[in-house]
Tab-separated table of C-alpha atoms in Angstrom:
chain	number	residue	atom	x	y	z
A	1	MET	CA	-2.566	258.957	203.386
A	2	LEU	CA	-4.561	261.021	200.868
A	3	SER	CA	-8.235	261.712	201.454
A	4	SER	CA	-9.941	261.649	198.042
A	5	GLN	CA	-12.893	263.613	199.399
A	6	THR	CA	-10.984	266.561	200.771
A	7	GLY	CA	-7.858	266.587	198.590
A	8	THR	CA	-5.716	266.612	201.701
A	9	LEU	CA	-2.952	264.397	203.010
A	10	SER	CA	-2.972	263.076	206.548
A	11	ASN	CA	-1.476	265.439	209.112
A	12	MET	CA	1.756	264.349	210.720
A	13	ASP	CA	3.432	264.785	214.101
A	14	VAL	CA	7.218	265.234	214.287
A	15	ASP	CA	9.841	266.478	216.691
A	16	ILE	CA	11.414	268.902	214.216
A	17	ALA	CA	10.135	270.318	210.937
A	18	ILE	CA	12.925	271.677	208.734
A	19	ILE	CA	12.142	274.104	205.922
A	20	GLY	CA	14.607	273.680	203.065
A	21	ALA	CA	16.844	270.793	201.987
A	22	GLY	CA	19.940	272.806	201.041
A	23	PRO	CA	23.260	272.358	202.887
A	24	SER	CA	22.081	273.685	206.258
A	25	GLY	CA	18.809	271.763	206.107
A	26	ALA	CA	20.446	268.489	205.075
A	27	ILE	CA	23.189	268.803	207.710
A	28	ALA	CA	20.679	269.710	210.454
A	29	ALA	CA	18.346	266.870	209.462
A	30	SER	CA	21.182	264.347	209.543
A	31	LEU	CA	22.498	265.507	212.921
A	32	LEU	CA	19.045	265.541	214.541
A	33	HIS	CA	18.196	262.152	213.046
A	34	GLN	CA	21.439	260.787	214.521
A	35	GLN	CA	20.277	262.057	217.922
A	36	GLY	CA	17.100	259.993	217.628
A	37	HIS	CA	14.624	262.765	216.825
A	38	LYS	CA	11.800	262.401	214.315
A	39	VAL	CA	12.532	264.881	211.535
A	40	VAL	CA	10.765	265.899	208.342
A	41	VAL	CA	12.241	268.244	205.729
A	42	VAL	CA	9.958	270.137	203.341
A	43	GLU	CA	11.624	271.571	200.225
A	44	LYS	CA	9.730	273.722	197.736
A	45	GLN	CA	11.930	272.843	194.752
A	46	GLN	CA	12.958	269.621	193.075
A	47	PHE	CA	16.659	268.725	193.173
A	48	PRO	CA	19.010	269.201	191.436
A	49	ARG	CA	18.487	272.927	191.085
A	50	PHE	CA	20.884	275.796	190.333
A	51	SER	CA	22.343	277.837	193.170
A	52	ILE	CA	25.387	280.002	193.747
A	53	GLY	CA	27.695	279.688	196.736
A	54	GLU	CA	29.903	277.181	194.929
A	55	SER	CA	33.281	277.703	196.574
A	56	LEU	CA	33.233	275.894	199.917
A	57	LEU	CA	35.544	276.796	202.794
A	58	PRO	CA	37.605	274.161	204.647
A	59	CYS	CA	35.679	274.810	207.867
A	60	CYS	CA	32.639	273.198	206.173
A	61	MET	CA	34.335	269.815	206.028
A	62	GLN	CA	34.070	269.214	209.772
A	63	PHE	CA	30.267	269.594	209.630
A	64	ILE	CA	30.022	267.361	206.569
A	65	GLU	CA	31.991	264.744	208.518
A	66	GLN	CA	29.789	265.107	211.621
A	67	ALA	CA	26.745	264.483	209.442
A	68	GLY	CA	28.247	261.250	208.072
A	69	MET	CA	28.496	262.675	204.558
A	70	LEU	CA	32.266	262.999	204.127
A	71	ASP	CA	32.822	259.805	202.144
A	72	ALA	CA	30.049	260.714	199.695
A	73	VAL	CA	31.503	264.207	199.165
A	74	ASN	CA	35.087	262.956	198.827
A	75	GLN	CA	34.062	260.397	196.215
A	76	ALA	CA	31.872	262.720	194.121
A	77	GLY	CA	34.651	264.050	191.868
A	78	PHE	CA	34.340	267.708	192.864
A	79	GLN	CA	37.166	270.169	192.148
A	80	PHE	CA	39.787	270.122	194.928
A	81	LYS	CA	40.322	273.492	196.640
A	82	ASN	CA	43.268	274.486	198.815
A	83	GLY	CA	43.117	278.258	198.926
A	84	ALA	CA	42.192	281.612	197.433
A	85	ALA	CA	43.944	283.871	194.916
A	86	PHE	CA	43.488	287.636	194.571
A	87	ARG	CA	44.394	289.862	191.611
A	88	HIS	CA	44.359	293.645	191.117
A	89	GLN	CA	46.234	295.794	188.601
A	90	GLY	CA	48.931	293.196	187.987
A	91	ARG	CA	49.340	292.314	191.654
A	92	TYR	CA	48.672	288.675	192.477
A	93	THR	CA	48.647	287.027	195.886
A	94	THR	CA	47.517	283.692	197.257
A	95	PHE	CA	46.443	282.204	200.575
A	96	ASP	CA	47.169	278.540	201.238
A	97	PHE	CA	44.422	277.264	203.545
A	98	THR	CA	46.679	274.508	204.880
A	99	ASP	CA	49.007	277.191	206.278
A	100	LYS	CA	46.627	278.738	208.797
A	101	PHE	CA	46.442	279.598	212.487
A	102	THR	CA	43.400	277.518	213.444
A	103	PRO	CA	43.461	273.691	213.630
A	104	GLY	CA	41.073	271.840	211.343
A	105	PRO	CA	40.725	270.857	207.705
A	106	GLY	CA	42.736	272.980	205.290
A	107	THR	CA	41.261	271.782	202.008
A	108	THR	CA	37.773	271.475	200.571
A	109	PHE	CA	36.015	271.512	197.196
A	110	GLN	CA	34.546	273.841	194.591
A	111	VAL	CA	31.161	272.452	193.648
A	112	GLN	CA	28.292	272.899	191.262
A	113	ARG	CA	25.601	273.359	193.839
A	114	GLY	CA	22.884	271.458	192.004
A	115	GLN	CA	24.939	268.275	192.230
A	116	PHE	CA	26.365	269.051	195.693
A	117	ASP	CA	23.062	269.887	197.377
A	118	LYS	CA	21.398	266.818	195.885
A	119	LEU	CA	24.265	264.658	197.129
A	120	LEU	CA	23.854	265.928	200.702
A	121	ALA	CA	20.072	265.517	200.578
A	122	ASP	CA	20.312	262.039	199.060
A	123	THR	CA	22.814	261.020	201.724
A	124	ALA	CA	20.473	262.267	204.461
A	125	ILE	CA	17.650	260.258	202.868
A	126	SER	CA	19.859	257.157	202.817
A	127	GLN	CA	20.369	257.672	206.549
A	128	GLY	CA	16.606	257.544	207.087
A	129	VAL	CA	15.634	261.239	206.930
A	130	ASP	CA	12.202	262.060	205.450
A	131	ILE	CA	12.727	264.786	202.803
A	132	ARG	CA	9.692	265.923	200.811
A	133	PHE	CA	10.574	267.722	197.567
A	134	GLY	CA	7.987	269.931	195.876
A	135	HIS	CA	6.296	270.702	199.213
A	136	GLN	CA	5.695	274.371	200.034
A	137	VAL	CA	5.064	276.004	203.414
A	138	ASP	CA	1.938	278.162	203.121
A	139	SER	CA	1.650	279.362	206.711
A	140	VAL	CA	3.094	278.830	210.169
A	141	ASP	CA	1.464	279.194	213.576
A	142	ILE	CA	3.678	279.348	216.671
A	143	SER	CA	1.056	280.644	219.117
A	144	ALA	CA	1.032	277.219	220.760
A	145	GLU	CA	2.922	274.121	219.611
A	146	PRO	CA	4.217	275.021	216.128
A	147	THR	CA	2.144	273.989	213.118
A	148	LEU	CA	2.901	274.326	209.410
A	149	GLN	CA	0.374	274.257	206.578
A	150	ILE	CA	1.881	272.498	203.550
A	151	THR	CA	0.899	272.140	199.880
A	152	ASN	CA	2.598	269.692	197.535
A	153	GLU	CA	3.004	269.947	193.750
A	154	GLN	CA	-0.288	268.078	193.203
A	155	GLY	CA	-2.133	270.743	195.193
A	156	GLN	CA	-2.735	268.448	198.154
A	157	HIS	CA	-2.719	270.025	201.598
A	158	TYR	CA	-1.707	268.770	205.013
A	159	GLN	CA	-0.495	269.998	208.391
A	160	ILE	CA	2.738	269.271	210.217
A	161	ASN	CA	2.634	269.464	214.007
A	162	ALA	CA	6.133	269.964	215.368
A	163	LYS	CA	7.827	270.587	218.666
A	164	PHE	CA	10.320	272.861	216.893
A	165	ILE	CA	10.826	274.464	213.474
A	166	VAL	CA	14.159	274.993	211.727
A	167	ASP	CA	14.219	277.453	208.826
A	168	ALA	CA	16.937	276.434	206.380
A	169	SER	CA	15.223	278.026	203.378
A	170	GLY	CA	18.147	280.262	202.399
A	171	PHE	CA	17.184	283.235	200.246
A	172	GLY	CA	13.584	281.996	200.439
A	173	ARG	CA	13.593	283.266	204.061
A	174	VAL	CA	10.277	281.553	204.807
A	175	LEU	CA	9.912	282.255	208.542
A	176	PRO	CA	11.209	285.842	208.357
A	177	ARG	CA	8.487	286.531	205.768
A	178	LEU	CA	5.675	284.619	207.449
A	179	LEU	CA	6.464	285.761	210.997
A	180	ASN	CA	7.385	289.351	210.111
A	181	LEU	CA	10.984	289.053	211.259
A	182	GLU	CA	12.593	290.896	208.335
A	183	LEU	CA	15.095	293.630	209.164
A	184	PRO	CA	17.083	295.771	206.702
A	185	SER	CA	20.752	294.895	206.383
A	186	SER	CA	23.398	297.298	207.633
A	187	LEU	CA	25.349	296.682	204.416
A	188	PRO	CA	24.808	298.765	201.253
A	189	SER	CA	22.666	297.280	198.495
A	190	ARG	CA	24.761	295.468	195.896
A	191	SER	CA	24.025	293.510	192.742
A	192	ALA	CA	25.570	290.400	191.250
A	193	ILE	CA	25.495	289.073	187.679
A	194	PHE	CA	26.705	285.513	187.202
A	195	THR	CA	26.697	282.411	185.031
A	196	HIS	CA	28.594	279.216	184.254
A	197	ILE	CA	31.096	279.046	181.407
A	198	GLU	CA	33.073	276.432	179.563
A	199	ASP	CA	36.294	278.217	180.423
A	200	ASN	CA	38.842	276.738	177.934
A	201	ILE	CA	41.613	278.381	179.946
A	202	LYS	CA	45.016	277.837	178.294
A	203	ASP	CA	47.187	279.648	180.867
A	204	SER	CA	49.370	276.993	182.513
A	205	LYS	CA	49.884	279.275	185.526
A	206	PHE	CA	46.158	279.357	186.321
A	207	ASP	CA	45.560	277.454	189.565
A	208	ARG	CA	42.270	275.523	189.372
A	209	ASN	CA	42.663	274.562	193.039
A	210	LYS	CA	41.834	278.097	194.167
A	211	ILE	CA	39.001	280.548	193.761
A	212	LEU	CA	40.235	283.655	191.917
A	213	ILE	CA	38.947	287.009	193.144
A	214	SER	CA	39.795	289.874	190.780
A	215	VAL	CA	39.305	293.556	191.526
A	216	HIS	CA	38.187	296.033	188.874
A	217	PRO	CA	41.168	298.166	187.771
A	218	GLU	CA	39.377	301.482	188.435
A	219	HIS	CA	36.684	300.697	191.019
A	220	LYS	CA	38.014	298.786	194.014
A	221	ASP	CA	34.501	297.997	195.215
A	222	ILE	CA	33.672	296.075	192.011
A	223	TRP	CA	35.046	292.552	192.100
A	224	TYR	CA	34.771	289.309	190.159
A	225	TRP	CA	34.716	285.684	191.224
A	226	LEU	CA	36.059	282.836	189.091
A	227	ILE	CA	35.419	279.393	190.582
A	228	PRO	CA	36.882	276.461	188.603
A	229	PHE	CA	35.002	273.157	188.525
A	230	SER	CA	36.347	269.720	187.666
A	231	ASN	CA	34.688	269.560	184.230
A	232	ASN	CA	36.452	272.417	182.360
A	233	ARG	CA	33.784	274.799	183.581
A	234	CYS	CA	33.788	277.762	185.921
A	235	SER	CA	31.331	279.901	187.781
A	236	ILE	CA	31.940	283.555	186.895
A	237	GLY	CA	30.278	286.570	188.475
A	238	VAL	CA	30.672	290.275	189.145
A	239	VAL	CA	29.518	292.202	192.233
A	240	GLY	CA	29.119	295.943	192.717
A	241	GLU	CA	26.772	298.654	193.879
A	242	PRO	CA	24.024	299.249	191.276
A	243	GLN	CA	25.241	302.704	190.300
A	244	LEU	CA	28.691	301.313	189.473
A	245	LEU	CA	27.140	298.796	187.090
A	246	ALA	CA	24.590	301.221	185.620
A	247	HIS	CA	26.677	301.883	182.483
A	248	LEU	CA	26.205	298.271	181.364
A	249	THR	CA	23.574	297.755	178.675
A	250	GLY	CA	21.999	294.918	176.736
A	251	SER	CA	21.129	291.451	177.987
A	252	LEU	CA	22.544	290.114	181.243
A	253	GLU	CA	25.058	288.082	179.238
A	254	GLN	CA	26.149	291.177	177.312
A	255	GLN	CA	26.468	293.125	180.564
A	256	LEU	CA	28.556	290.415	182.191
A	257	LEU	CA	30.872	290.014	179.196
A	258	ALA	CA	31.292	293.787	178.966
A	259	ILE	CA	32.302	294.190	182.615
A	260	ILE	CA	34.676	291.200	182.333
A	261	ALA	CA	36.346	292.962	179.385
A	262	GLU	CA	37.103	295.926	181.689
A	263	GLU	CA	39.511	293.752	183.724
A	264	PRO	CA	42.464	293.003	181.387
A	265	ASP	CA	43.822	289.916	183.164
A	266	LEU	CA	40.391	288.315	183.422
A	267	LYS	CA	39.628	289.187	179.795
A	268	ARG	CA	42.852	287.474	178.700
A	269	LEU	CA	42.269	284.452	180.892
A	270	LEU	CA	38.735	283.935	179.522
A	271	ALA	CA	39.492	284.759	175.883
A	272	ASN	CA	38.182	281.365	174.719
A	273	ALA	CA	35.350	280.991	177.223
A	274	LYS	CA	31.806	280.106	176.202
A	275	VAL	CA	28.700	280.856	178.269
A	276	VAL	CA	26.811	277.599	178.940
A	277	GLN	CA	24.108	278.732	181.350
A	278	PRO	CA	21.645	281.640	181.157
A	279	CYS	CA	23.012	284.590	183.106
A	280	GLN	CA	21.223	285.497	186.310
A	281	THR	CA	21.218	288.466	188.633
A	282	LEU	CA	20.757	288.875	192.361
A	283	GLN	CA	20.029	292.330	193.716
A	284	GLY	CA	19.854	293.707	197.234
A	285	TYR	CA	20.821	290.295	198.573
A	286	SER	CA	22.085	291.311	202.040
A	287	ALA	CA	19.479	290.669	204.725
A	288	ASN	CA	18.932	290.566	208.480
A	289	VAL	CA	16.259	289.625	211.026
A	290	THR	CA	14.926	290.833	214.369
A	291	THR	CA	15.642	287.503	216.081
A	292	LEU	CA	17.497	284.337	215.127
A	293	ALA	CA	15.789	281.899	217.479
A	294	THR	CA	13.210	281.309	220.210
A	295	ASN	CA	12.042	278.162	221.966
A	296	LYS	CA	9.778	277.572	218.921
A	297	PHE	CA	12.141	278.072	215.962
A	298	ALA	CA	15.694	278.716	214.793
A	299	LEU	CA	16.883	280.395	211.604
A	300	LEU	CA	19.912	278.939	209.834
A	301	GLY	CA	22.300	280.532	207.356
A	302	ASN	CA	20.816	282.901	204.807
A	303	ALA	CA	17.366	282.527	206.356
A	304	GLY	CA	18.747	284.561	209.255
A	305	GLU	CA	21.398	286.859	207.823
A	306	PHE	CA	23.314	286.993	204.561
A	307	LEU	CA	26.300	289.312	204.260
A	308	ASP	CA	28.005	289.156	200.876
A	309	PRO	CA	29.529	286.521	198.582
A	310	VAL	CA	33.024	288.028	198.619
A	311	PHE	CA	34.641	285.500	201.003
A	312	SER	CA	32.320	282.568	200.260
A	313	SER	CA	31.044	282.641	203.830
A	314	GLY	CA	27.416	281.748	203.043
A	315	VAL	CA	27.583	277.937	203.091
A	316	THR	CA	30.005	278.004	206.034
A	317	ILE	CA	27.635	280.150	208.118
A	318	ALA	CA	24.776	277.865	207.051
A	319	MET	CA	26.549	274.680	208.190
A	320	GLN	CA	27.951	276.293	211.348
A	321	SER	CA	24.487	277.511	212.330
A	322	ALA	CA	23.040	274.042	211.671
A	323	ALA	CA	25.570	272.350	213.935
A	324	MET	CA	25.129	274.936	216.698
A	325	ALA	CA	21.329	274.927	216.549
A	326	CYS	CA	21.150	271.120	216.681
A	327	VAL	CA	22.985	271.083	220.017
A	328	SER	CA	20.422	273.425	221.567
A	329	ILE	CA	17.438	271.705	219.918
A	330	ASP	CA	18.556	268.346	221.292
A	331	LYS	CA	18.886	269.817	224.794
A	332	GLN	CA	15.467	271.476	224.661
A	333	LEU	CA	13.706	268.351	223.428
A	334	LYS	CA	15.334	266.394	226.252
A	335	GLY	CA	13.810	268.804	228.767
A	336	GLU	CA	16.885	270.912	229.466
A	337	THR	CA	16.674	274.696	229.689
A	338	VAL	CA	18.000	276.546	226.656
A	339	ASP	CA	18.657	280.287	226.475
A	340	TRP	CA	18.425	280.701	222.720
A	341	GLN	CA	20.059	284.111	222.719
A	342	ALA	CA	23.028	283.120	224.878
A	343	ASP	CA	23.356	279.532	223.662
A	344	TYR	CA	22.782	280.012	219.928
A	345	ALA	CA	22.348	283.560	218.610
A	346	ASP	CA	25.282	285.220	220.396
A	347	PRO	CA	27.848	282.469	219.640
A	348	LEU	CA	26.701	282.319	216.014
A	349	MET	CA	26.976	286.084	215.629
A	350	LEU	CA	30.597	286.000	216.819
A	351	GLY	CA	31.592	284.491	213.491
A	352	VAL	CA	29.016	286.378	211.426
A	353	ASN	CA	30.251	289.685	212.829
A	354	THR	CA	33.852	288.658	212.186
A	355	PHE	CA	33.006	288.053	208.551
A	356	ARG	CA	31.090	291.360	208.536
A	357	THR	CA	34.209	293.244	209.658
A	358	TYR	CA	36.221	291.915	206.730
A	359	VAL	CA	33.395	292.322	204.203
A	360	GLN	CA	33.021	295.988	205.134
A	361	ALA	CA	36.799	296.452	205.112
A	362	TRP	CA	37.016	294.809	201.682
A	363	TYR	CA	34.667	297.353	200.156
A	364	ASP	CA	36.188	300.405	201.868
A	365	GLY	CA	39.643	299.252	200.743
A	366	ARG	CA	41.269	298.515	204.114
A	367	PHE	CA	41.259	294.751	203.768
A	368	GLN	CA	42.378	294.944	200.168
A	369	ASP	CA	45.471	296.826	201.369
A	370	VAL	CA	46.201	293.905	203.695
A	371	ILE	CA	45.456	291.211	201.098
A	372	PHE	CA	47.762	292.738	198.486
A	373	TYR	CA	50.573	293.736	200.859
A	374	GLN	CA	53.629	291.946	199.503
A	375	GLN	CA	55.735	291.709	202.694
A	376	ALA	CA	53.170	290.265	205.063
A	377	ASN	CA	54.271	288.837	208.407
A	378	ASN	CA	53.717	285.079	208.152
A	379	ASN	CA	52.052	284.755	211.575
A	380	ILE	CA	49.580	287.506	210.746
A	381	LYS	CA	48.930	285.994	207.328
A	382	GLN	CA	48.157	282.640	208.996
A	383	MET	CA	45.605	284.317	211.279
A	384	ILE	CA	43.917	286.047	208.349
A	385	CYS	CA	44.098	282.835	206.343
A	386	SER	CA	42.102	281.086	209.075
A	387	ILE	CA	39.256	283.542	208.626
A	388	LEU	CA	39.363	283.162	204.844
A	389	ALA	CA	39.218	279.386	205.421
A	390	GLY	CA	36.002	279.861	207.410
A	391	TYR	CA	37.291	279.621	210.986
A	392	ALA	CA	35.626	282.881	212.029
A	393	TRP	CA	34.476	281.430	215.364
A	394	ASP	CA	37.988	280.725	216.682
A	395	SER	CA	38.240	283.218	219.558
A	396	ASN	CA	41.870	282.175	220.072
A	397	ASN	CA	42.612	284.051	216.842
A	398	PRO	CA	43.230	287.734	217.666
A	399	PHE	CA	41.772	288.680	214.266
A	400	VAL	CA	38.505	287.085	215.401
A	401	LYS	CA	38.472	288.155	219.035
A	402	GLU	CA	39.316	291.783	218.247
A	403	SER	CA	38.616	291.854	214.521
A	404	GLU	CA	38.096	295.592	213.995
A	405	ARG	CA	40.966	296.785	216.194
A	406	ARG	CA	43.461	294.217	214.899
A	407	LEU	CA	42.493	294.905	211.302
A	408	ASN	CA	42.909	298.659	211.684
A	409	THR	CA	46.309	298.170	213.317
A	410	ILE	CA	47.633	295.992	210.520
A	411	VAL	CA	46.133	298.287	207.866
A	412	GLU	CA	48.000	301.267	209.320
A	413	LEU	CA	51.213	299.247	209.434
A	414	CYS	CA	50.876	298.078	205.824
A	415	ARG	CA	50.181	301.605	204.603
A	416	GLU	CA	53.118	303.061	206.533
A	417	LEU	CA	55.520	300.441	205.193
A	418	ASP	CA	54.222	300.933	201.648
A	419	VAL	CA	54.904	304.671	201.909
A	420	ALA	CA	58.349	304.014	203.386
């Protein structure tokens, strides 16, 4: 209820306040609502809104199903995805996500995030979740029971009293900023330039069911993503360290088109493409925090740590963290003891650190040697395929359990056989 004298809304009491209605926030809200908890989601923006992270991984589908959203996603008309393709200097290789080591879904979708995120949020609302769009978190106090000060788009203020806070704000990183949890990433600073195109691709060999990752012909640590959608459009972007992109001049669109022209196969493939969305850039996107969770709050997905877009791990980590956090939140609110480091942070970081191993090895060239090796052992390829499909928490997979050692062993083997 609004008080006309004070310009404030009535304060509210909830079990869990969730910041952000993106994939992790919507999934967490749905799961907690299913468990009988009173949940409110506050989202600064109005949906639909543009976001990157458009190529889902099959691992995501199990969380979408748990949240009761699978039918809505399956019926939305998104582009089917069954794998990933990689290209460098005429070499082309693919990974079929249905041929993997880890059990679980082997297919997913490539989505325009504005439509996808709104679909998840709308489905959560249809389940009974209270999502408040255009509501911004101004401050948070966790000295006692957590409280959040909120302002809506009309400038009206109110307070949320919660037993627990979930930060699903993505790159907004609300709690890390407000609670001084920010920590520099261990990864080098990189930049991305990206847009959407009407692709008009005429090549009959182009597989729209896979994301295409192309490597710059001269600089192996510059790479491009091409994510086909179901409406003759694609997401296209380039990633590299700032100094490697410093030669690009002009507008962002001119810079992106110029760097695309440096990769002959991509230039040919997109010869008839037309830019249909203003180009954007994201710089220094990798981030970390001092702590992922306490008995007052938990950070999900990018709000906690973001690595790199190269293997499309962002949404997967977001949904995985939502599912894991909800288990511990439910226990705590039922009076059970939760060790947030042992029960949430450490298990979550198993997969994050697995992805980190392969991200770092991609940029130093080791993982590229494995990806483009033409005589790969099928069992090893299945294990690597599982990680590319998002199953980075499967400790039965040797390339998860001992990621660095196993990777280095296979890299040495590939290089020796190439020389031979």
